[in-house]
Structure formats: structure tokens, C-alpha cells
Amino acid sequence: PPAPSTRNDIRDCSADPPYLPPTATNTTARLAALRGTMRTHGAHAYIVPATDAHMSEYISERDARLGWLTGFTGSAGTAVVTLDEAALWTDSRYWTQAERELDCNWELQRTTSIESIAMWILKAVPAGGNVSLDPFLFSIDTWNSYSRALHGSGRTLLPLETNLVDQAWGDQRPPPSSSEIYSLPAEFTGSSWQEKVAGIRQEMEQHVRRPTALLLSGLEETAWLFNLRGDDIPYNPVFYSYTLLTNTTISLFVEGSRLSAAARDSLRSGCPGPLCVELQEYGQVSAHLRRYAQGNVTVWLGSEYTTYGLYGIIPQEKLLEENYSPVMTAKAVKNAHEQEMLRAAHLRDAVAVVQYLLWLEKTVPQGQVDEFSGAQHINALRWAQEHSRGPSFQSISASG
């Protein structure tokens, strides 16, 4: 057994009574609520990822299911809860943080491989048991990995469209964003959304499989295609949405009431006609896709950003699957105007950084600056620059 820890900033579950630092979260009631919903749905284990329904790198507070359930706030991890055990898997960046934030209901597993998660599940869930998850929170690859790992073991991988963590979280779950979705001014884009749509449709026509529709799940895909921006996720100028683009129609699944008047006018300017954007409720994408997939169609999608939940709706023979959608590849190639804008943004940021270094040289010798106040100051200098919409990630600030 490990020697008892002399540190008081991490948990010690071997002590009697167990020692928890003030940073740990009491998860007893949360786990009891989740296990209640698991029993109702016949789930013997439930897998909780750190992702959202768009495979975003960063997520909103509303999607921080792993953080709410475990108390662990790192950006990467997977939890598995059975009716009497609970474990969290995360990588070495977060081991100390996890020991500070988890209570003794949780085992910390110092690995992230799906094989190790599956091995744990096979020990914790008897043969004949159901291993459940929300298929709209798992990538196609991750789902397939779990499926392979459990294949032939006597355990069933059971997708549940009701998210059990959301049920347990109840009305304490943060509400969806209600902030405005706005049009990016033409001076920043270099091409209109109509030109972008025409370019993507041309790619669809030229593809050997001749897809009839393109499904976009990545939030930056829809934002780029329509020159729209939002702030649903900290540090990311995106908003919750899906797009289904066909040769003659455009369906945008979004909370329409949040679109600014200018954004709405821009999207509706081509109505009726092939450049008319039909606004649909965000939550209707599955039902819409299910209806569309009944026809004589081929749906093109990028598997990196599409969840297994949406992928599973489309019959295999009607799928055109590539790692990245044509929107992702088009977005990666910057036109001359975008390149000019990138350079200008870097110059403005460089001014803020030089101002910061000068400020540090003057103030550090006075002994008044720490890492936190330093990070606050550079954020303020960046915000003061023209066109700033804030930093692209939280400042990583360290000295010594």
C-alpha cells in the first residue's frame, strides 16, 4: 500500500476517517441520483465522457456533465459508474488535480485507453449486464472501440437517447445560451456565405459518389459557412447548430430567436430559392435526418466531428464518410483577404504583448505582480486592442 500522504492539498482515502481537502466535491447525492436513473433504464454501467454533441475541444458549462458528476474540472477524462462503483480515467496532466477534486467515492485510473476502461467494466459488470451511454456524446471511432472491446463478452453496449446525467442533474443544470448570434462583417471574411455554399455544392457535384446532402456537426463548420459567430462556449466564437446542405436546399438547425436581425436578413435574402436558408429548431436535427435518409439519397459527413448518434440514423449504403467534411478542408485554406486579416490580428496582439513585457519589466522589481495579476493584465491589454473578442484560451501564466 502507498505510504500515507503528508500533503494536505490532496485526498487520502486510506486514512480513517478519509481525508478530503477543501477543493474536493461531495458527490454522494449526485451518484445516488444517477444510479436511480440507471436502475430505471436497466443500465448496469454508464459511461460519461468530457465531450459535447459536436465533439468540441472546449465545452459550455451546460455540457460539463463529467465535471458536475465527479467534481473533476480537467478538460479530458472519462467516468464510468456502476451500481456500486465509480471510476475516473484521465491523463498525467491531471492526476494531481484529480486527487484534489475527487472525493472517496471515486477510483482514479491513471490512463486514458479505451482498453483499460473496457477491462474495468468487464470486471465490474457481470455477464448479461448492459453498458449504457448517450450515443450523441461519442464519436464514431470511440463508439466502435467500445463495441469491439465488449464484443463477445456477454455484456451489451446499450445506447440511450435520454442522457442519464442530465436527468440526475435536473433543474440545477445551467440553461442553454441565450446570447445573440451575429454576422461577421464582410471586411473580415473575403467571401460571402452564398459564395461558400456555391463552392461546397460544386464539390458535391464533382465527387465520384455524387452525394445529395452534406451534414455539418462541427460548430466551427456552420459558423464558417454562414459567416456567423456567437459565444456559446468560452474562448470560442461559435454557437450550437447543425447544417444539412443539399443541392437545392439549406437547413440550419439553430435557436432562431437568437439570430440578430442582420444575421436573419442575410440568411433569408435568397428566399425562395436554392440560396434560402430554412431555419429549423436545433433539437430537430435527428428527426429531420431520419426523414431525409428514407429517400434515394447519399449523405456526406466528416467522421471526426459527427457523433455516433447521428451517424447511426443514416443507413450504411447511403453514407459517404470521410475524416473531414469539405467545409473543414475549405475552411483550412485561407483566401488572400483572410491571410491579410490574420497578419493584422497578430500585429495587434504583438502590440499587447510588447506593452505587457514593458509593464512586467517596470513592475516585477517592485514585488507587486504574481502569475494571476499578470494574466489579468495581459487580458486587459488584449481587450483594449481594436476588434478584440477576447483571448482564444485562458492565459497559461507561470514564473520560476
XYZ file of C-alpha atoms in Angstrom:
400
model
C 0.000 0.000 0.000
C 1.190 3.547 -0.696
C 2.678 5.418 2.248
C 0.144 7.801 3.835
C 0.436 11.184 2.156
C 1.882 14.059 4.125
C 0.335 16.545 1.683
C -2.839 18.247 2.806
C -3.907 19.509 -0.654
C -4.827 16.030 -1.972
C -7.271 13.398 -0.726
C -6.215 10.457 1.435
C -8.842 7.710 1.217
C -6.735 5.265 3.236
C -6.959 7.453 6.376
C -9.663 6.734 8.950
C -11.786 8.758 8.549
C -10.776 9.563 4.923
C -9.139 12.975 4.499
C -10.527 15.325 1.818
C -9.023 18.731 1.001
C -11.422 21.724 0.769
C -11.135 21.540 -3.065
C -12.900 18.129 -3.188
C -16.578 17.897 -4.144
C -19.045 15.733 -2.228
C -20.578 13.576 -4.975
C -22.588 11.119 -2.833
C -26.010 12.613 -3.651
C -25.146 13.049 -7.349
C -24.081 9.421 -7.682
C -27.218 8.256 -5.850
C -29.394 10.276 -8.265
C -27.557 8.863 -11.315
C -27.815 5.290 -10.014
C -31.547 5.794 -9.550
C -31.925 6.715 -13.252
C -29.638 3.800 -14.223
C -31.917 1.332 -12.426
C -34.962 2.820 -14.169
C -33.305 2.298 -17.588
C -31.820 -1.123 -16.839
C -28.217 0.109 -17.078
C -25.553 -1.753 -15.069
C -22.810 0.695 -16.072
C -22.962 4.204 -17.530
C -20.091 5.861 -19.407
C -19.752 9.666 -19.119
C -17.327 11.459 -21.488
C -15.935 15.002 -21.283
C -17.289 15.965 -24.726
C -20.397 17.648 -26.146
C -22.648 16.663 -29.065
C -20.333 18.406 -31.565
C -17.006 16.869 -30.466
C -15.859 20.368 -29.426
C -12.418 20.807 -27.857
C -13.899 23.222 -25.316
C -17.399 22.807 -23.877
C -20.021 25.021 -22.233
C -20.983 24.767 -18.545
C -24.262 23.147 -19.623
C -22.286 20.304 -21.231
C -19.849 19.822 -18.329
C -21.531 16.575 -17.243
C -18.276 14.916 -16.205
C -17.362 17.919 -14.052
C -20.749 18.045 -12.350
C -20.853 14.306 -11.635
C -17.263 13.876 -10.381
C -16.150 17.336 -9.232
C -13.127 16.957 -11.565
C -12.717 20.043 -13.773
C -9.866 18.970 -16.081
C -10.514 19.186 -19.824
C -10.013 15.475 -20.569
C -11.408 12.410 -18.885
C -13.975 9.612 -18.864
C -16.068 8.387 -15.934
C -17.792 5.029 -15.554
C -20.417 4.481 -12.863
C -21.850 1.077 -11.913
C -24.495 0.422 -9.280
C -21.797 0.211 -6.583
C -18.513 1.545 -8.018
C -17.289 4.695 -9.795
C -14.008 5.414 -11.591
C -12.425 8.295 -13.478
C -9.790 7.932 -16.213
C -7.548 10.902 -17.056
C -4.015 11.555 -18.314
C -0.889 12.617 -16.401
C -1.553 16.353 -16.798
C -4.450 15.992 -14.381
C -3.525 13.329 -11.794
C -2.709 15.792 -9.011
C -5.757 17.920 -9.865
C -7.989 14.832 -9.721
C -6.616 13.914 -6.264
C -7.558 17.436 -5.128
C -11.051 17.472 -6.625
C -12.405 13.898 -6.307
C -13.935 12.563 -3.103
C -13.500 8.956 -1.946
C -16.486 7.711 -3.978
C -14.133 7.664 -6.982
C -11.224 5.474 -8.040
C -8.650 7.403 -10.113
C -7.365 5.406 -13.104
C -4.075 6.825 -14.398
C -4.613 6.007 -18.068
C -6.992 7.024 -20.854
C -7.089 3.952 -23.103
C -10.476 2.519 -24.017
C -8.959 -0.953 -23.497
C -8.318 -0.169 -19.815
C -11.830 1.303 -19.405
C -13.306 -1.822 -21.024
C -11.224 -4.145 -18.791
C -12.525 -2.327 -15.710
C -16.109 -2.586 -16.995
C -15.712 -6.338 -17.633
C -14.609 -6.815 -14.005
C -17.311 -4.550 -12.556
C -20.306 -5.657 -14.674
C -21.353 -9.313 -14.651
C -22.114 -11.176 -17.879
C -25.601 -10.344 -19.122
C -25.235 -6.724 -17.981
C -25.986 -3.584 -20.003
C -23.284 -0.950 -20.520
C -25.096 2.270 -21.449
C -24.093 5.622 -22.885
C -25.527 8.605 -24.768
C -24.682 7.962 -28.463
C -24.868 11.719 -29.160
C -21.771 12.318 -26.978
C -19.439 9.750 -28.570
C -17.504 9.938 -31.807
C -17.980 7.142 -34.340
C -14.430 5.869 -33.631
C -14.894 5.859 -29.850
C -18.221 4.037 -30.109
C -16.649 1.417 -32.389
C -13.733 0.962 -29.955
C -16.121 0.246 -27.052
C -18.163 -2.046 -29.275
C -15.060 -4.065 -30.247
C -13.771 -4.186 -26.649
C -17.072 -5.581 -25.309
C -17.822 -7.848 -28.297
C -18.379 -11.466 -27.304
C -18.095 -10.690 -23.583
C -21.767 -11.229 -22.773
C -22.172 -7.506 -21.968
C -24.416 -5.403 -24.214
C -23.490 -1.880 -25.339
C -26.851 -0.148 -24.994
C -27.334 3.366 -26.433
C -29.826 5.524 -24.511
C -31.121 8.678 -26.168
C -32.101 10.032 -22.738
C -28.955 11.393 -21.078
C -28.968 9.937 -17.555
C -26.591 12.566 -16.118
C -28.930 15.311 -17.355
C -31.821 13.555 -15.610
C -29.870 13.350 -12.351
C -28.672 16.973 -12.712
C -32.277 18.135 -13.148
C -33.103 21.824 -12.829
C -29.640 22.554 -11.387
C -28.195 22.139 -14.895
C -27.190 25.508 -16.405
C -29.637 26.801 -19.054
C -28.730 26.935 -22.759
C -27.065 30.116 -24.003
C -29.413 32.935 -24.974
C -26.805 35.412 -26.267
C -27.020 36.885 -29.757
C -25.700 35.105 -32.856
C -24.308 37.785 -35.147
C -22.974 38.163 -38.720
C -19.249 38.589 -39.173
C -18.746 41.861 -41.115
C -17.786 41.344 -44.780
C -14.485 43.193 -44.183
C -13.232 40.126 -42.257
C -14.403 37.236 -44.444
C -13.219 37.794 -48.005
C -16.161 35.813 -49.374
C -19.908 35.807 -48.793
C -21.723 32.795 -47.368
C -23.501 32.420 -50.727
C -20.109 32.022 -52.469
C -19.019 29.472 -49.878
C -22.225 27.437 -50.314
C -21.799 27.507 -54.118
C -18.212 26.247 -53.748
C -19.248 23.376 -51.475
C -22.135 22.401 -53.779
C -19.665 22.307 -56.674
C -17.524 19.847 -54.681
C -20.595 17.703 -54.048
C -21.353 17.594 -57.788
C -17.757 16.749 -58.702
C -17.400 13.935 -56.133
C -17.402 10.483 -57.684
C -20.209 9.390 -55.298
C -22.380 12.434 -56.153
C -23.694 12.985 -52.586
C -27.148 14.588 -52.396
C -26.534 16.195 -48.982
C -23.768 17.290 -46.640
C -24.243 17.069 -42.852
C -22.224 19.511 -40.714
C -21.885 18.791 -36.985
C -18.710 20.683 -36.024
C -19.683 24.091 -34.619
C -16.929 25.913 -36.491
C -18.152 24.382 -39.778
C -21.561 26.077 -39.639
C -20.077 29.312 -38.226
C -17.572 29.500 -41.092
C -20.035 28.539 -43.830
C -22.571 31.257 -42.950
C -20.095 33.909 -41.666
C -21.885 33.815 -38.291
C -20.403 33.986 -34.794
C -21.603 33.506 -31.214
C -20.211 32.945 -27.737
C -21.865 29.751 -26.502
C -18.507 28.256 -25.458
C -15.815 30.226 -23.576
C -12.863 31.257 -25.808
C -14.629 30.002 -28.971
C -16.707 32.246 -31.275
C -19.281 29.548 -32.053
C -22.926 28.692 -31.349
C -24.896 25.434 -31.119
C -26.021 24.380 -34.583
C -26.121 21.740 -37.296
C -26.428 22.195 -41.070
C -27.879 19.910 -43.729
C -26.951 21.252 -47.169
C -28.453 19.685 -50.301
C -28.143 20.684 -53.969
C -31.302 22.798 -53.732
C -31.998 23.433 -50.016
C -30.189 24.645 -46.895
C -31.423 23.661 -43.433
C -29.813 25.399 -40.443
C -30.693 23.853 -37.071
C -30.301 26.637 -34.531
C -32.256 28.525 -31.875
C -33.640 31.012 -34.424
C -34.740 33.614 -31.868
C -31.076 34.238 -31.037
C -30.122 35.405 -34.545
C -29.544 39.145 -34.823
C -31.864 40.953 -37.254
C -28.946 41.434 -39.677
C -27.998 37.746 -39.488
C -31.589 36.659 -40.120
C -31.936 39.057 -43.082
C -28.661 37.780 -44.550
C -29.787 34.138 -44.359
C -33.269 34.846 -45.737
C -32.182 37.165 -48.577
C -32.312 34.388 -51.181
C -35.823 33.143 -50.346
C -37.443 31.382 -52.042
C -34.723 29.532 -53.948
C -31.601 27.368 -53.592
C -29.830 30.099 -51.554
C -32.634 30.384 -48.997
C -31.648 29.191 -45.518
C -34.550 27.401 -43.819
C -34.279 27.822 -40.041
C -35.153 24.685 -38.049
C -35.163 24.060 -34.301
C -31.768 22.881 -33.034
C -33.304 19.797 -31.401
C -34.994 18.650 -34.624
C -31.836 17.544 -36.447
C -32.254 13.798 -35.675
C -35.898 13.663 -36.767
C -35.136 15.687 -39.922
C -32.165 13.475 -40.831
C -34.235 10.327 -40.230
C -36.912 11.547 -42.672
C -34.323 12.643 -45.248
C -32.463 9.319 -45.100
C -35.615 7.432 -46.173
C -35.259 8.783 -49.715
C -32.892 7.849 -52.558
C -30.035 9.874 -51.058
C -26.336 9.869 -50.169
C -25.254 11.863 -47.103
C -21.657 13.129 -46.945
C -20.181 13.714 -43.482
C -16.858 14.174 -41.716
C -16.459 11.402 -39.150
C -14.141 13.444 -36.867
C -16.965 15.770 -35.775
C -20.067 13.595 -36.198
C -21.422 11.669 -33.223
C -22.376 8.023 -33.406
C -25.948 9.086 -32.601
C -26.356 10.988 -35.890
C -24.205 8.580 -37.897
C -26.371 5.650 -36.796
C -29.511 7.264 -38.252
C -28.202 7.013 -41.834
C -28.236 3.543 -43.470
C -24.673 2.424 -44.324
C -25.337 2.230 -48.061
C -26.481 5.889 -48.058
C -23.345 7.185 -46.314
C -20.317 8.940 -47.762
C -17.866 9.059 -44.872
C -14.533 10.892 -44.850
C -12.412 12.082 -41.909
C -13.199 15.739 -42.592
C -16.092 17.373 -44.408
C -15.362 19.554 -47.458
C -16.233 22.566 -45.278
C -13.406 21.704 -42.862
C -10.901 21.430 -45.709
C -12.169 24.609 -47.416
C -12.018 26.491 -44.103
C -8.377 25.430 -43.662
C -7.313 27.208 -46.876
C -7.298 30.957 -46.218
C -8.006 33.361 -49.078
C -5.762 36.403 -49.601
C -8.073 38.658 -47.596
C -8.224 36.222 -44.659
C -4.416 35.988 -44.692
C -4.198 39.774 -44.526
C -6.669 39.808 -41.597
C -4.665 37.110 -39.767
C -1.465 39.142 -40.069
C -3.221 42.287 -38.874
C -4.645 40.411 -35.862
C -1.173 39.106 -34.991
C 0.259 42.623 -35.178
C -2.405 43.954 -32.810
C -1.723 41.063 -30.436
C 2.038 41.670 -30.654
C 1.459 45.268 -29.569
C -0.394 43.992 -26.479
C 2.403 41.508 -25.678
C 5.145 44.170 -26.035
C 3.141 46.518 -23.776
C 2.879 43.656 -21.284
C 6.615 42.854 -21.303
C 7.403 46.533 -20.739
C 4.920 46.645 -17.837
C 6.482 43.496 -16.332
C 9.986 44.994 -16.505
C 8.801 48.040 -14.567
C 6.537 46.357 -12.001
C 8.133 42.986 -11.186
C 11.088 44.570 -9.307
C 8.547 46.300 -7.028
C 7.300 42.863 -5.931
C 3.648 43.595 -6.749
C 2.988 41.051 -9.535
C 2.013 37.397 -9.260
C 1.004 34.939 -12.005
C -2.698 35.704 -11.566
C -2.478 39.509 -11.669
C -0.071 39.185 -14.608
C -2.598 37.101 -16.549
C -5.336 39.630 -15.747
C -3.170 42.487 -17.002
C -2.317 40.916 -20.375
C -6.013 40.095 -20.877
C -6.859 43.775 -20.277
C -4.189 44.892 -22.768
C -5.534 42.492 -25.398
C -9.141 43.589 -24.819
C -8.040 47.201 -25.381
C -6.950 46.379 -28.948
C -9.383 47.177 -31.767
C -11.696 44.296 -32.863
C -10.789 42.162 -29.805
C -13.344 39.491 -28.881
C -11.223 38.144 -26.011
C -8.470 35.513 -25.769
C -8.646 32.148 -27.547
C -7.820 30.251 -24.334
C -7.325 31.044 -20.665
C -3.880 32.593 -20.111
C -1.299 29.997 -19.059
C 0.773 32.034 -16.649
C 3.764 30.742 -14.683
C 7.101 32.039 -13.411
C 10.130 30.386 -11.835
